[in-house]
Short mmCIF file of C-alpha atoms in Angstrom, two decimals:
data_model
loop_
_atom_site.label_atom_id
_atom_site.label_comp_id
_atom_site.label_asym_id
_atom_site.label_seq_id
_atom_site.Cartn_x
_atom_site.Cartn_y
_atom_site.Cartn_z
CA MET W 1 -3.43 2.34 10.70
CA LEU W 2 -0.80 1.40 8.11
CA PRO W 3 -2.24 -0.02 4.86
CA SER W 4 -0.29 -3.28 5.36
CA LYS W 5 -1.83 -3.83 8.81
CA ALA W 6 -5.26 -2.86 7.51
CA ARG W 7 -4.94 -5.43 4.72
CA ILE W 8 -4.15 -8.14 7.26
CA LEU W 9 -7.10 -7.11 9.43
CA TRP W 10 -9.54 -7.06 6.51
CA ALA W 11 -8.23 -10.41 5.26
CA ALA W 12 -8.96 -11.88 8.70
CA VAL W 13 -12.47 -10.36 8.70
CA PHE W 14 -13.24 -11.77 5.25
CA LEU W 15 -11.93 -15.22 6.15
CA LEU W 16 -14.02 -15.24 9.32
CA THR W 17 -17.09 -14.23 7.30
CA LEU W 18 -16.46 -16.87 4.67
CA LEU W 19 -15.58 -19.78 6.90
CA GLY W 20 -17.34 -18.96 10.18
CA PRO W 21 -20.78 -20.43 9.40
CA THR W 22 -19.28 -23.50 7.71
CA LEU W 23 -16.88 -24.30 10.56
CA LEU W 24 -19.51 -23.77 13.24
CA SER W 25 -21.95 -26.06 11.45
CA LEU W 26 -19.27 -28.77 11.49
CA VAL W 27 -18.65 -28.25 15.21
CA THR W 28 -22.32 -28.44 16.13
CA GLY W 29 -22.52 -31.77 14.34
CA SER W 30 -25.30 -33.36 12.34
CA ASP W 31 -26.99 -36.75 11.93
CA ASN W 32 -27.48 -36.16 8.20
CA PRO W 33 -25.64 -38.33 5.65
CA PHE W 34 -22.29 -37.08 4.40
CA ALA W 35 -23.68 -36.02 1.00
CA ALA W 36 -26.40 -33.93 2.66
CA GLN W 37 -23.87 -32.31 4.99
CA LEU W 38 -21.67 -31.48 2.00
CA ALA W 39 -24.62 -29.80 0.30
CA VAL W 40 -25.26 -27.72 3.41
CA GLN W 41 -21.58 -26.74 3.69
CA SER W 42 -21.48 -25.54 0.09
CA GLY W 43 -24.56 -23.42 0.69
CA LEU W 44 -23.11 -21.89 3.86
CA LEU W 45 -19.83 -21.11 2.10
CA ALA W 46 -21.73 -19.47 -0.76
CA THR W 47 -23.62 -17.37 1.81
CA GLY W 48 -20.39 -16.20 3.42
CA LEU W 49 -18.97 -15.31 0.01
CA LEU W 50 -22.13 -13.38 -0.83
CA VAL W 51 -21.90 -11.33 2.37
CA ALA W 52 -18.24 -10.52 1.66
CA ALA W 53 -19.10 -9.58 -1.96
CA VAL W 54 -21.76 -7.16 -0.71
CA VAL W 55 -19.56 -5.54 1.94
CA ALA W 56 -16.44 -5.14 -0.23
CA PRO W 57 -17.69 -2.30 -2.53
CA SER W 58 -19.58 -0.43 0.23
CA ARG W 59 -17.01 2.40 0.38
CA LEU W 60 -15.53 1.58 3.75
CA ARG W 61 -12.62 4.00 3.79
CA SER W 62 -10.22 1.77 5.68
CA LEU W 63 -10.84 -0.95 3.09
CA THR W 64 -10.37 1.29 0.04
CA ARG W 65 -7.25 2.74 1.67
CA ALA W 66 -5.88 -0.73 2.34
CA LEU W 67 -6.60 -2.31 -1.06
CA GLY W 68 -7.14 0.63 -3.39
CA ILE W 69 -10.25 0.94 -5.53
CA GLU W 70 -8.87 -1.47 -8.13
CA GLY W 71 -8.18 -4.04 -5.44
CA VAL W 72 -11.64 -3.63 -3.91
CA LEU W 73 -13.37 -4.02 -7.27
CA GLY W 74 -11.15 -6.97 -8.13
CA VAL W 75 -12.08 -8.69 -4.86
CA HIS W 76 -15.76 -7.88 -5.44
CA ARG W 77 -15.76 -9.39 -8.94
CA ALA W 78 -13.79 -12.46 -7.87
CA LEU W 79 -16.18 -13.07 -4.97
CA GLY W 80 -19.16 -12.69 -7.30
CA LEU W 81 -17.80 -15.35 -9.63
CA LEU W 82 -17.03 -17.67 -6.70
CA VAL W 83 -20.55 -17.22 -5.33
CA THR W 84 -22.00 -18.19 -8.71
CA LEU W 85 -19.75 -21.24 -8.95
CA LEU W 86 -20.57 -22.39 -5.43
CA VAL W 87 -24.31 -21.93 -5.97
CA LEU W 88 -24.12 -24.23 -8.98
CA VAL W 89 -22.07 -26.72 -6.94
CA HIS W 90 -24.65 -26.44 -4.15
CA VAL W 91 -27.48 -27.32 -6.55
CA ILE W 92 -25.56 -30.35 -7.85
CA LEU W 93 -24.80 -31.56 -4.33
CA VAL W 94 -28.43 -31.15 -3.28
CA LEU W 95 -29.49 -33.33 -6.21
CA ALA W 96 -26.77 -35.88 -5.41
CA ALA W 97 -27.83 -36.07 -1.76
CA ASN W 98 -31.50 -36.52 -2.64
CA PRO W 99 -32.45 -37.40 -6.23
CA ASN W 100 -36.06 -36.50 -5.41
CA SER W 101 -34.89 -32.89 -5.25
CA VAL W 102 -35.23 -32.85 -9.03
CA THR W 103 -38.65 -31.38 -8.29
CA LEU W 104 -36.77 -28.12 -7.73
CA PHE W 105 -36.93 -27.70 -11.50
CA ASP W 106 -40.72 -28.03 -11.54
CA PRO W 107 -42.33 -24.69 -10.57
CA ARG W 108 -45.60 -26.44 -9.77
CA GLN W 109 -43.94 -28.23 -6.83
CA TRP W 110 -41.91 -25.35 -5.46
CA THR W 111 -42.00 -24.57 -1.77
CA MET W 112 -41.40 -21.06 -0.48
CA ALA W 113 -37.76 -21.95 0.17
CA SER W 114 -37.25 -23.31 -3.35
CA ARG W 115 -38.98 -20.28 -4.87
CA ALA W 116 -36.56 -18.00 -3.03
CA ALA W 117 -33.59 -20.16 -4.05
CA SER W 118 -34.63 -20.16 -7.71
CA GLY W 119 -35.19 -16.41 -7.71
CA ALA W 120 -31.79 -15.79 -6.08
CA THR W 121 -30.05 -18.02 -8.63
CA VAL W 122 -31.70 -16.33 -11.62
CA SER W 123 -30.90 -12.88 -10.21
CA LEU W 124 -27.28 -13.94 -9.59
CA LEU W 125 -26.84 -15.19 -13.17
CA ALA W 126 -28.40 -11.96 -14.51
CA LEU W 127 -26.05 -9.98 -12.28
CA ILE W 128 -23.00 -11.78 -13.68
CA GLY W 129 -24.23 -11.18 -17.23
CA LEU W 130 -24.74 -7.50 -16.49
CA ALA W 131 -21.23 -7.24 -15.06
CA VAL W 132 -19.78 -8.71 -18.26
CA LEU W 133 -21.53 -5.96 -20.25
CA ARG W 134 -20.33 -3.08 -18.09
CA HIS W 135 -17.84 -1.76 -20.68
CA ARG W 136 -20.56 -1.51 -23.33
CA VAL W 137 -22.87 0.86 -21.45
CA ARG W 138 -20.67 3.84 -20.64
CA ARG W 139 -23.27 6.33 -21.85
CA ARG W 140 -25.91 4.61 -19.71
CA TYR W 141 -23.83 4.04 -16.62
CA ALA W 142 -26.54 5.28 -14.23
CA LEU W 143 -29.05 2.78 -15.62
CA TRP W 144 -26.47 -0.04 -15.48
CA ARG W 145 -25.58 0.90 -11.90
CA TRP W 146 -29.16 0.82 -10.65
CA ALA W 147 -29.88 -2.46 -12.43
CA HIS W 148 -26.75 -3.90 -10.80
CA LEU W 149 -27.86 -2.71 -7.37
CA VAL W 150 -31.42 -4.02 -7.74
CA LEU W 151 -30.20 -7.45 -8.83
CA ALA W 152 -27.63 -7.58 -6.01
CA GLY W 153 -30.29 -6.63 -3.48
CA SER W 154 -32.60 -9.32 -4.86
CA VAL W 155 -29.90 -11.98 -4.53
CA LEU W 156 -29.19 -10.97 -0.94
CA LEU W 157 -32.84 -10.78 0.13
CA LEU W 158 -33.90 -14.00 -1.58
CA THR W 159 -30.91 -15.86 -0.13
CA ALA W 160 -31.87 -14.72 3.36
CA LEU W 161 -35.47 -15.84 2.78
CA HIS W 162 -34.27 -19.20 1.43
CA ILE W 163 -32.26 -19.83 4.61
CA TYR W 164 -35.13 -18.69 6.85
CA TRP W 165 -37.80 -20.79 5.09
CA LEU W 166 -35.59 -23.91 5.18
CA GLN W 167 -35.81 -23.65 9.00
CA HIS W 168 -33.34 -26.45 9.83
CA LEU W 169 -30.37 -24.04 9.86
CA VAL W 170 -31.99 -21.23 11.83
CA ASN W 171 -33.38 -23.76 14.32
CA ASP W 172 -29.82 -24.45 15.46
CA PRO W 173 -29.12 -21.83 18.19
CA VAL W 174 -25.43 -21.47 17.26
CA LEU W 175 -26.08 -20.98 13.55
CA ARG W 176 -29.03 -18.73 14.34
CA GLY W 177 -26.67 -16.49 16.26
CA VAL W 178 -24.14 -16.50 13.41
CA PHE W 179 -26.81 -15.62 10.85
CA GLY W 180 -28.01 -12.87 13.15
CA LEU W 181 -24.52 -11.38 13.34
CA LEU W 182 -24.09 -11.57 9.56
CA LEU W 183 -27.48 -9.95 9.03
CA ALA W 184 -26.68 -7.16 11.50
CA ALA W 185 -23.29 -6.54 9.86
CA VAL W 186 -24.78 -6.38 6.35
CA LEU W 187 -27.66 -4.13 7.40
CA GLY W 188 -25.26 -1.89 9.33
CA VAL W 189 -22.85 -1.52 6.39
CA LEU W 190 -25.63 -0.96 3.85
CA SER W 191 -27.42 1.55 6.09
CA TYR W 192 -24.17 3.46 6.59
CA ARG W 193 -23.44 3.41 2.86
CA TRP W 194 -26.92 4.10 1.47
CA VAL W 195 -28.73 6.07 4.21
CA TRP W 196 -26.41 7.75 6.68
CA ARG W 197 -23.67 9.02 4.41
CA PRO W 198 -25.75 10.26 1.45
CA CYS W 199 -28.59 11.71 3.54
CA PHE W 200 -27.37 12.68 7.01
CA ASP W 201 -23.57 12.85 7.24
CA ARG W 202 -22.84 16.58 7.45
CA ARG W 203 -19.12 16.09 6.90
CA GLY W 204 -19.80 15.61 3.18
CA ALA W 205 -21.67 18.91 2.76
CA TYR W 206 -19.68 21.36 0.61
CA GLU W 207 -20.35 24.35 -1.60
CA VAL W 208 -18.83 25.58 -4.84
CA LEU W 209 -16.21 28.29 -4.43
CA GLU W 210 -15.01 28.55 -8.01
CA VAL W 211 -15.16 26.85 -11.40
CA ARG W 212 -12.10 27.40 -13.61
CA ALA W 213 -11.94 26.48 -17.28
CA GLU W 214 -8.63 24.72 -17.98
CA THR W 215 -9.51 23.98 -21.62
CA ASP W 216 -12.73 23.94 -23.65
CA ASP W 217 -13.74 20.59 -22.17
CA VAL W 218 -11.83 20.50 -18.85
CA HIS W 219 -12.85 22.42 -15.73
CA THR W 220 -11.43 22.63 -12.22
CA LEU W 221 -14.10 22.62 -9.52
CA VAL W 222 -13.04 24.28 -6.26
CA ILE W 223 -15.23 23.53 -3.23
CA GLY W 224 -15.13 24.24 0.48
CA PRO W 225 -17.05 23.06 3.57
CA ARG W 226 -20.56 24.45 3.82
CA ARG W 227 -20.79 26.02 7.24
CA PRO W 228 -24.23 26.24 8.90
CA ARG W 229 -25.30 29.40 10.65
CA HIS W 230 -25.72 27.51 13.90
CA GLY W 231 -24.43 24.27 15.31
CA PHE W 232 -21.24 22.33 14.84
CA ASP W 233 -18.04 23.40 13.13
CA VAL W 234 -17.36 21.63 9.84
CA SER W 235 -13.90 20.14 9.46
CA THR W 236 -12.14 19.86 6.12
CA MET W 237 -11.74 16.44 4.57
CA ALA W 238 -8.30 15.02 5.34
CA PHE W 239 -6.85 13.21 2.33
CA GLU W 240 -3.55 12.02 0.92
CA PRO W 241 -2.21 13.13 -2.48
CA GLY W 242 -3.58 10.85 -5.21
CA GLN W 243 -6.81 9.88 -3.44
CA PHE W 244 -10.29 10.52 -4.84
CA ALA W 245 -13.86 11.17 -3.73
CA TRP W 246 -17.35 10.62 -5.12
CA LEU W 247 -19.13 13.85 -6.04
CA ARG W 248 -22.85 14.59 -6.41
CA VAL W 249 -24.89 17.77 -6.73
CA LYS W 250 -28.01 16.56 -4.86
CA ARG W 251 -28.46 15.15 -1.36
CA SER W 252 -30.39 12.03 -2.19
CA VAL W 253 -29.87 8.28 -2.22
CA ALA W 254 -30.93 8.27 -5.88
CA ALA W 255 -28.69 11.19 -6.91
CA GLU W 256 -26.16 10.42 -9.63
CA GLU W 257 -22.57 10.50 -8.42
CA HIS W 258 -19.14 9.84 -9.92
CA PRO W 259 -15.60 9.45 -8.58
CA PHE W 260 -13.03 12.17 -9.29
CA THR W 261 -9.42 12.52 -8.25
CA ILE W 262 -8.62 15.29 -5.78
CA THR W 263 -6.08 17.58 -7.44
CA SER W 264 -5.43 20.03 -4.62
CA CYS W 265 -2.63 19.82 -2.09
CA PRO W 266 -3.56 18.19 1.24
CA ARG W 267 -3.72 20.51 4.23
CA GLU W 268 -2.70 23.57 2.24
CA SER W 269 -6.14 25.17 2.64
CA GLU W 270 -9.75 24.24 3.32
CA ALA W 271 -10.53 24.22 -0.41
CA VAL W 272 -10.68 20.91 -2.27
CA GLU W 273 -10.17 20.82 -6.03
CA PHE W 274 -11.23 18.38 -8.74
CA THR W 275 -10.14 18.74 -12.37
CA ILE W 276 -12.80 17.11 -14.55
CA ARG W 277 -13.03 16.46 -18.29
CA ASN W 278 -16.45 16.78 -19.92
CA VAL W 279 -17.18 13.42 -21.55
CA GLY W 280 -20.89 14.06 -22.05
CA ASP W 281 -22.52 12.46 -19.01
CA PHE W 282 -22.60 13.70 -15.41
CA THR W 283 -19.35 15.57 -16.09
CA SER W 284 -21.10 17.97 -18.46
CA SER W 285 -22.90 19.57 -15.49
CA VAL W 286 -19.66 20.64 -13.77
CA GLY W 287 -19.07 23.64 -16.04
CA GLY W 288 -22.58 24.90 -15.21
CA LEU W 289 -22.07 25.03 -11.44
CA ARG W 290 -21.85 28.45 -9.81
CA PRO W 291 -20.25 29.73 -6.58
CA GLY W 292 -22.53 28.94 -3.65
CA ASP W 293 -24.13 25.88 -5.25
CA PRO W 294 -24.25 22.95 -2.80
CA VAL W 295 -22.40 19.72 -3.55
CA TRP W 296 -21.78 16.58 -1.53
CA ILE W 297 -18.68 14.42 -1.48
CA ASP W 298 -17.95 10.95 -0.16
CA GLY W 299 -14.28 10.42 0.53
CA PRO W 300 -11.43 10.26 0.60
CA HIS W 301 -10.89 6.81 -0.90
CA GLY W 302 -8.09 4.94 -2.60
CA ALA W 303 -4.54 3.76 -2.03
CA PHE W 304 -2.95 5.47 -5.04
CA THR W 305 -0.54 7.45 -2.88
CA TRP W 306 2.83 7.05 -1.25
CA ASP W 307 3.41 6.32 2.41
CA ASP W 308 6.24 8.40 3.88
CA ARG W 309 6.26 6.16 6.94
CA ALA W 310 7.25 3.21 4.74
CA TYR W 311 9.70 4.79 2.31
CA ARG W 312 11.11 8.00 0.93
CA ARG W 313 12.23 6.83 -2.49
CA ALA W 314 12.43 8.62 -5.82
CA LEU W 315 9.20 8.71 -7.82
CA VAL W 316 8.31 8.01 -11.44
CA LEU W 317 4.85 9.32 -12.35
CA ILE W 318 3.34 8.14 -15.66
CA ALA W 319 0.05 9.63 -16.83
CA ALA W 320 -2.10 9.98 -19.92
CA GLY W 321 -4.78 12.64 -20.41
CA VAL W 322 -6.67 13.41 -17.20
CA GLY W 323 -4.58 10.70 -15.54
CA ILE W 324 -2.37 13.64 -14.63
CA THR W 325 -4.86 14.66 -11.90
CA PRO W 326 -3.52 12.49 -9.05
CA MET W 327 0.02 13.34 -10.15
CA ILE W 328 -0.55 17.09 -9.85
CA SER W 329 -1.83 16.58 -6.30
CA MET W 330 1.34 14.61 -5.49
CA LEU W 331 3.58 17.26 -6.99
CA ARG W 332 1.77 20.09 -5.20
CA ALA W 333 2.14 18.18 -1.93
CA LEU W 334 5.87 17.65 -2.53
CA ALA W 335 6.34 21.36 -3.24
CA PHE W 336 4.31 22.31 -0.17
CA ARG W 337 6.56 20.09 1.97
CA SER W 338 9.76 21.29 0.24
CA ASP W 339 10.49 17.65 -0.55
CA GLY W 340 13.73 17.24 -2.48
CA ARG W 341 13.35 13.65 -3.74
CA PRO W 342 13.90 13.17 -7.51
CA VAL W 343 10.69 12.92 -9.55
CA LEU W 344 10.31 11.92 -13.19
CA LEU W 345 6.94 12.78 -14.74
CA LEU W 346 5.94 11.28 -18.09
CA THR W 347 2.69 12.67 -19.40
CA GLY W 348 1.08 11.74 -22.70
CA GLY W 349 -1.81 12.70 -24.90
CA ARG W 350 -2.95 12.71 -28.48
CA THR W 351 -2.67 16.48 -28.92
CA ALA W 352 -1.04 19.30 -26.97
CA GLU W 353 -4.50 20.38 -25.74
CA GLU W 354 -4.72 17.15 -23.73
CA LEU W 355 -1.59 17.98 -21.74
CA LEU W 356 -2.98 19.68 -18.64
CA PHE W 357 -1.26 21.94 -16.08
CA ARG W 358 1.69 22.66 -18.41
CA ASP W 359 2.37 26.16 -17.03
CA GLU W 360 2.14 24.98 -13.43
CA LEU W 361 4.41 22.01 -14.13
CA ARG W 362 7.09 24.38 -15.39
CA GLU W 363 6.76 26.41 -12.19
CA LEU W 364 6.93 23.25 -10.08
CA GLY W 365 10.12 22.38 -11.94
CA ASP W 366 11.75 25.37 -10.25
CA GLN W 367 10.66 24.18 -6.80
CA LEU W 368 11.26 20.44 -7.12
CA ASP W 369 13.86 18.06 -8.48
CA LEU W 370 11.42 17.39 -11.32
CA THR W 371 12.13 16.05 -14.80
CA LEU W 372 9.19 16.46 -17.19
CA VAL W 373 8.79 14.37 -20.36
CA GLU W 374 5.80 15.16 -22.60
CA VAL W 375 4.71 12.73 -25.32
CA LEU W 376 2.16 13.24 -28.10
CA SER W 377 0.76 10.51 -30.33
CA ARG W 378 -0.56 13.07 -32.86
CA PRO W 379 1.98 15.92 -32.64
CA PRO W 380 1.60 19.12 -34.69
CA SER W 381 4.28 20.07 -37.16
CA ASP W 382 5.90 22.52 -34.75
CA TRP W 383 6.07 20.04 -31.82
CA THR W 384 9.57 19.83 -30.37
CA GLY W 385 8.88 17.23 -27.70
CA ARG W 386 8.68 13.46 -27.98
CA SER W 387 6.27 11.71 -30.30
CA GLY W 388 4.56 8.34 -30.12
CA ARG W 389 3.46 6.56 -26.97
CA ILE W 390 4.83 5.83 -23.53
CA ASP W 391 6.28 2.43 -24.30
CA ARG W 392 9.18 0.21 -23.38
CA VAL W 393 11.59 1.99 -25.74
CA LEU W 394 10.85 5.40 -24.22
CA LEU W 395 10.93 4.08 -20.65
CA ARG W 396 14.29 2.40 -21.19
CA GLU W 397 15.63 5.70 -22.48
CA VAL W 398 14.36 8.03 -19.75
CA LEU W 399 14.55 5.81 -16.66
CA PRO W 400 17.75 5.71 -14.58
CA GLU W 401 20.33 2.99 -14.99
CA ARG W 402 19.22 -0.59 -14.30
CA SER W 403 20.62 -0.69 -10.75
CA ALA W 404 18.77 2.49 -9.76
CA ARG W 405 15.40 1.46 -11.24
CA HIS W 406 14.71 -0.85 -8.30
CA LYS W 407 14.94 2.01 -5.79
CA ILE W 408 12.02 3.90 -7.30
CA GLU W 409 8.26 3.86 -6.72
CA TYR W 410 6.21 3.96 -9.95
CA PHE W 411 2.72 5.46 -10.21
CA VAL W 412 0.72 4.89 -13.42
CA CYS W 413 -2.68 6.46 -14.11
CA GLY W 414 -4.84 6.75 -17.20
CA PRO W 415 -7.14 4.73 -19.47
CA SER W 416 -7.14 0.97 -18.97
CA SER W 417 -5.34 0.22 -22.25
CA MET W 418 -2.56 2.70 -21.43
CA VAL W 419 -2.10 1.32 -17.92
CA THR W 420 -1.95 -2.24 -19.25
CA ASP W 421 0.68 -1.30 -21.87
CA VAL W 422 2.85 0.57 -19.38
CA LEU W 423 2.66 -2.29 -16.87
CA ALA W 424 3.83 -4.69 -19.57
CA ALA W 425 6.67 -2.33 -20.49
CA LEU W 426 7.81 -1.95 -16.88
CA HIS W 427 7.66 -5.71 -16.40
CA GLY W 428 9.79 -6.13 -19.49
CA LEU W 429 12.36 -3.81 -17.96
CA GLY W 430 12.54 -5.98 -14.85
CA ILE W 431 10.71 -3.60 -12.50
CA ASP W 432 9.39 -5.28 -9.35
CA PRO W 433 5.54 -5.28 -9.55
CA ALA W 434 5.44 -4.41 -5.83
CA ARG W 435 6.99 -1.04 -6.74
CA VAL W 436 4.30 -0.24 -9.33
CA HIS W 437 1.02 1.39 -8.28
CA THR W 438 -1.85 1.89 -10.72
CA GLU W 439 -5.12 3.74 -11.03
CA GLN W 440 -7.27 3.03 -14.06
CA PHE W 441 -9.95 5.43 -15.22
CA ASP W 442 -12.65 2.80 -15.51
CA MET W 443 -16.26 2.32 -14.50
CA VAL W 444 -16.55 1.88 -10.75
#
């Protein structure tokens, strides 16, 4: 399915999830006063938003392919904020509909339904606070992740209990059926994400073939399908250049895992490669892996790739540091296909040691219509390339004439600050945002 069609389909699914319970409750009718009905509608809408917020980051490949990982996380965060806002609105409307509901703030008078509602609200507020702190806990990402998951699970469970213990919604046969469908969908998605794929899906079972040291702190991990002695034949993961996969070294729900860009060329061989920089956490274990060690991957994911069915335009690839990893997969794929489209690659780093794949890029220059521009922010005295950063001045100098800039697809990958600066520079040059595709190396 084309990403554009998939986006339309997923938008329809999310709208149905958000509005379905609310619209059906209006159709079934109610003898309650208008204020009470409004309170119910706000609660139902918050429930639909919560379900969508839970499903969005559950690694459904068609969704990550349609929106990209940045889009999925953006939708997830936006939905989380909307849920919080609507919950607060719901509480206000409940108080407006029945002033006696002020007893909700007195724990001594709580019913089971109000206990569940209070617990869900506190967990939701804690979840939002934890999300705000995500950039401050990079060295403790695993702890942050599990706290995030526990709080999210608490919100979901307590919300379901609140609805069940209220009774008046589930007593309606139509709404009971809708809640049943939502519950089945959520349990199905979560079981697929947290039980089937990490514990039983044999398609993710791989083994280490080779570990190559690119620099002192960068290694390329080469893996291939782990083939059992008996039983089914394992097929290689089909991916597009620029996509990524989550990698873990243990088959367990609790095993730590991280996303890495696939650097190998699609369909060139069964081997899949990841080039990974050691930044002191999970990545430090990559250099210690040995041939034959088992690993598990979940992928491919992401929309940071071109679609030959939609266009065959020239490419501008802009990367910093290990942001070169999706670009090298793209270039390898172009060389494998003998693709003659013009490609401009701008790659930056602080020192020359941060510029990866330099020898291979020179070789690819003989096979492709490739122009390579290297930029260092801390160049040595003998550096003959460009110095500084990839900014508007440099882009204006190296990009084609103004009329040709609008016939190019731009791919930008690297740290968040670099991506933000390059986006601003491209916008200042009048580049259509629809032509610019980004991938930020951020916590996911």
